[in-house]
Structures are given as structure tokens and as C-alpha cells.
Short mmCIF file of N, CA and C in Angstrom, two decimals:
data_model
loop_
_atom_site.label_atom_id
_atom_site.label_comp_id
_atom_site.label_asym_id
_atom_site.label_seq_id
_atom_site.Cartn_x
_atom_site.Cartn_y
_atom_site.Cartn_z
N MET R 1 88.52 81.04 108.39
CA MET R 1 87.58 81.54 106.95
C MET R 1 87.61 79.83 106.21
N LYS R 2 86.45 80.51 105.09
CA LYS R 2 86.21 79.12 104.86
C LYS R 2 86.16 80.06 104.29
N ASN R 3 86.17 78.48 103.56
CA ASN R 3 86.59 79.05 100.85
C ASN R 3 86.22 77.76 100.90
N ARG R 4 85.54 78.22 98.94
CA ARG R 4 84.88 76.97 98.13
C ARG R 4 86.46 76.60 97.77
N LEU R 5 87.44 75.81 97.86
CA LEU R 5 88.19 75.97 97.62
C LEU R 5 88.46 73.90 97.01
N GLU R 6 88.00 73.23 97.90
CA GLU R 6 87.64 71.79 97.31
C GLU R 6 86.07 71.88 95.69
N GLU R 7 85.72 72.63 96.00
CA GLU R 7 84.45 72.08 95.38
C GLU R 7 84.42 73.12 94.06
N LEU R 8 85.52 73.86 94.04
CA LEU R 8 85.62 74.46 92.43
C LEU R 8 87.37 73.66 92.40
N ARG R 9 88.67 72.82 92.93
CA ARG R 9 89.32 72.18 92.28
C ARG R 9 88.71 70.56 92.15
N ARG R 10 88.16 70.59 92.72
CA ARG R 10 86.66 69.47 92.21
C ARG R 10 86.17 69.38 90.71
N LYS R 11 85.78 70.85 90.81
CA LYS R 11 84.43 70.56 89.72
C LYS R 11 85.53 70.97 87.99
N LYS R 12 86.72 71.75 88.32
CA LYS R 12 87.90 71.75 87.03
C LYS R 12 88.64 70.24 86.76
N GLY R 13 88.31 69.15 88.17
CA GLY R 13 88.99 68.24 87.31
C GLY R 13 90.07 67.79 87.79
N ILE R 14 91.02 68.32 88.95
CA ILE R 14 92.29 68.32 88.97
C ILE R 14 91.81 68.21 90.03
N SER R 15 93.65 67.21 90.99
CA SER R 15 94.32 66.82 91.90
C SER R 15 94.68 68.16 92.99
N GLN R 16 94.12 67.84 94.46
CA GLN R 16 95.05 68.23 95.27
C GLN R 16 96.28 68.98 95.10
N GLU R 17 97.50 67.54 93.84
CA GLU R 17 98.34 67.32 94.13
C GLU R 17 99.24 68.87 92.35
N ARG R 18 97.97 68.44 92.32
CA ARG R 18 97.80 69.29 90.48
C ARG R 18 97.67 70.56 90.29
N LEU R 19 97.15 71.10 91.77
CA LEU R 19 96.66 72.82 91.97
C LEU R 19 97.78 72.65 93.83
N ALA R 20 98.38 72.56 93.62
CA ALA R 20 99.68 72.58 94.92
C ALA R 20 100.88 72.61 93.46
N GLU R 21 100.83 71.84 92.72
CA GLU R 21 102.36 72.54 91.55
C GLU R 21 102.01 73.05 90.70
N ALA R 22 100.79 73.26 90.62
CA ALA R 22 100.24 74.90 89.59
C ALA R 22 100.85 76.06 90.43
N MET R 23 100.37 76.33 92.31
CA MET R 23 100.93 77.45 92.65
C MET R 23 102.35 77.00 93.70
N GLY R 24 102.54 76.05 93.30
CA GLY R 24 103.85 76.64 94.09
C GLY R 24 103.56 75.97 95.19
N VAL R 25 103.21 75.22 95.90
CA VAL R 25 102.81 74.57 97.24
C VAL R 25 102.83 73.36 97.39
N SER R 26 102.94 72.61 98.54
CA SER R 26 103.25 71.75 98.68
C SER R 26 101.26 70.80 99.29
N ARG R 27 100.94 69.74 98.09
CA ARG R 27 99.43 69.04 98.24
C ARG R 27 99.24 68.84 100.16
N GLN R 28 100.07 69.74 100.67
CA GLN R 28 99.45 69.19 102.16
C GLN R 28 98.87 70.49 102.80
N THR R 29 99.04 71.68 101.35
CA THR R 29 99.09 73.43 101.83
C THR R 29 97.77 73.39 101.47
N ILE R 30 97.59 72.27 100.16
CA ILE R 30 96.27 72.11 99.45
C ILE R 30 95.02 71.27 99.81
N ASN R 31 95.44 70.27 101.14
CA ASN R 31 94.59 70.16 101.68
C ASN R 31 94.21 71.13 103.07
N SER R 32 94.96 71.43 103.48
CA SER R 32 95.03 72.46 104.90
C SER R 32 94.06 73.58 105.10
N LEU R 33 94.45 73.94 102.75
CA LEU R 33 93.50 75.19 103.28
C LEU R 33 91.90 74.91 102.58
N GLU R 34 91.41 73.55 102.24
CA GLU R 34 89.91 73.08 101.93
C GLU R 34 89.77 73.16 103.11
N ASN R 35 90.48 72.38 103.96
CA ASN R 35 89.68 71.90 105.70
C ASN R 35 89.51 72.87 106.19
N GLY R 36 90.75 73.96 106.95
CA GLY R 36 89.79 75.11 106.81
C GLY R 36 91.00 75.72 107.61
N ARG R 37 92.25 74.26 107.60
CA ARG R 37 93.32 74.97 108.96
C ARG R 37 94.18 75.91 108.72
N TYR R 38 94.35 76.21 107.52
CA TYR R 38 95.37 77.25 107.70
C TYR R 38 94.82 78.06 106.09
N ASN R 39 95.05 79.19 107.07
CA ASN R 39 94.32 80.49 106.33
C ASN R 39 96.08 81.01 105.12
N PRO R 40 95.32 81.71 103.98
CA PRO R 40 96.41 81.27 102.39
C PRO R 40 96.87 83.36 103.07
N SER R 41 98.47 82.73 102.60
CA SER R 41 98.77 84.13 102.22
C SER R 41 97.96 86.24 101.56
N ILE R 42 98.54 86.46 101.29
CA ILE R 42 97.88 86.69 100.42
C ILE R 42 98.83 87.22 98.62
N LYS R 43 98.84 86.25 98.61
CA LYS R 43 99.80 86.69 98.02
C LYS R 43 99.42 84.59 97.27
N LEU R 44 99.12 83.70 98.18
CA LEU R 44 98.80 82.46 97.45
C LEU R 44 96.83 82.99 97.66
N ALA R 45 96.73 83.76 97.88
CA ALA R 45 95.11 84.10 97.65
C ALA R 45 95.26 84.58 96.40
N PHE R 46 95.91 85.83 95.88
CA PHE R 46 95.92 86.10 94.83
C PHE R 46 95.78 84.66 93.66
N LYS R 47 96.48 84.20 93.72
CA LYS R 47 97.49 83.20 92.65
C LYS R 47 96.27 81.71 92.49
N LEU R 48 95.19 81.85 94.03
CA LEU R 48 94.75 80.61 93.01
C LEU R 48 93.54 81.83 92.75
N ALA R 49 92.93 83.20 92.75
CA ALA R 49 91.50 83.96 92.17
C ALA R 49 92.22 84.33 91.13
N ARG R 50 93.43 84.06 90.41
CA ARG R 50 93.97 84.23 89.39
C ARG R 50 93.60 82.46 88.77
N TYR R 51 93.94 82.00 89.25
CA TYR R 51 94.12 80.37 88.71
C TYR R 51 92.01 79.72 88.11
N PHE R 52 91.54 80.45 88.82
CA PHE R 52 90.67 80.33 88.76
C PHE R 52 89.51 81.11 88.38
N ASP R 53 90.19 82.24 87.88
CA ASP R 53 89.44 83.76 87.60
C ASP R 53 88.44 84.05 87.99
N LEU R 54 88.63 83.49 89.68
CA LEU R 54 87.12 84.56 90.29
C LEU R 54 88.15 85.85 91.44
N SER R 55 87.55 86.25 91.98
CA SER R 55 87.45 87.24 92.32
C SER R 55 87.87 86.33 94.33
N ILE R 56 89.34 87.32 95.04
CA ILE R 56 89.06 86.27 96.61
C ILE R 56 87.95 86.33 97.16
N GLU R 57 87.00 86.86 96.96
CA GLU R 57 85.78 86.50 97.93
C GLU R 57 85.48 86.02 97.26
N GLU R 58 85.22 85.59 96.21
CA GLU R 58 84.14 84.69 95.65
C GLU R 58 84.52 82.73 95.75
N ILE R 59 86.01 82.50 96.17
CA ILE R 59 86.93 81.62 97.03
C ILE R 59 86.58 81.79 98.63
N PHE R 60 86.94 82.45 98.86
CA PHE R 60 87.19 82.76 99.97
C PHE R 60 86.40 83.72 101.09
N ILE R 61 85.19 82.77 101.80
CA ILE R 61 84.42 83.91 103.00
C ILE R 61 85.02 84.11 104.13
N TYR R 62 85.42 85.09 104.35
CA TYR R 62 85.21 85.87 105.74
C TYR R 62 84.69 85.78 106.86
N GLU R 63 84.36 85.31 108.03
CA GLU R 63 83.65 85.66 108.49
C GLU R 63 84.34 86.54 110.29
N GLU R 64 83.77 87.35 110.38
CA GLU R 64 83.98 88.12 111.74
C GLU R 64 83.12 87.40 112.70
N ASP R 65 84.33 87.33 113.49
CA ASP R 65 84.27 86.88 115.17
C ASP R 65 84.19 88.65 115.96
N ASN R 66 82.97 88.14 116.30
CA ASN R 66 81.56 89.22 117.31
C ASN R 66 82.74 89.29 118.05
N LYS R 67 83.64 88.87 119.11
CA LYS R 67 83.52 88.03 120.50
C LYS R 67 84.74 89.79 120.31
#
């Protein structure tokens, strides 16, 4: 799943560490999310959406696997 997390975080001018603290996760989790190595739990996705005042769909882009 692709996402706009890094773009949104940089636009807000905050570090991965600061976002991680606000979300109650590790900086490594934020890094993994930004690099597409980890998909968030639904709870974390909602927290991120609220933090950025966006819908989940505006942050995370679901691409169906056509296999």
C-alpha cells in the first residue's frame, strides 16, 4: 500500500520522532510506514488521519492486486 505520510509530515515540518511520539509508536514504525514496508493497523491509520486532519484514503492509497 502506498501512502503520502512522508510528504504530509515534511509539509507540517515535523520529524519522524515527533510524529512517532504523537502516535504512540516507535520512529522505526513511522520510517517503515513511509517506506512501504509496513501497513498500519486500522487504529493507527485513524490516528494518523485525525492528526493530519485528512481521511484515511487521503493518506493511504490502496492498490488492488490483480493476481
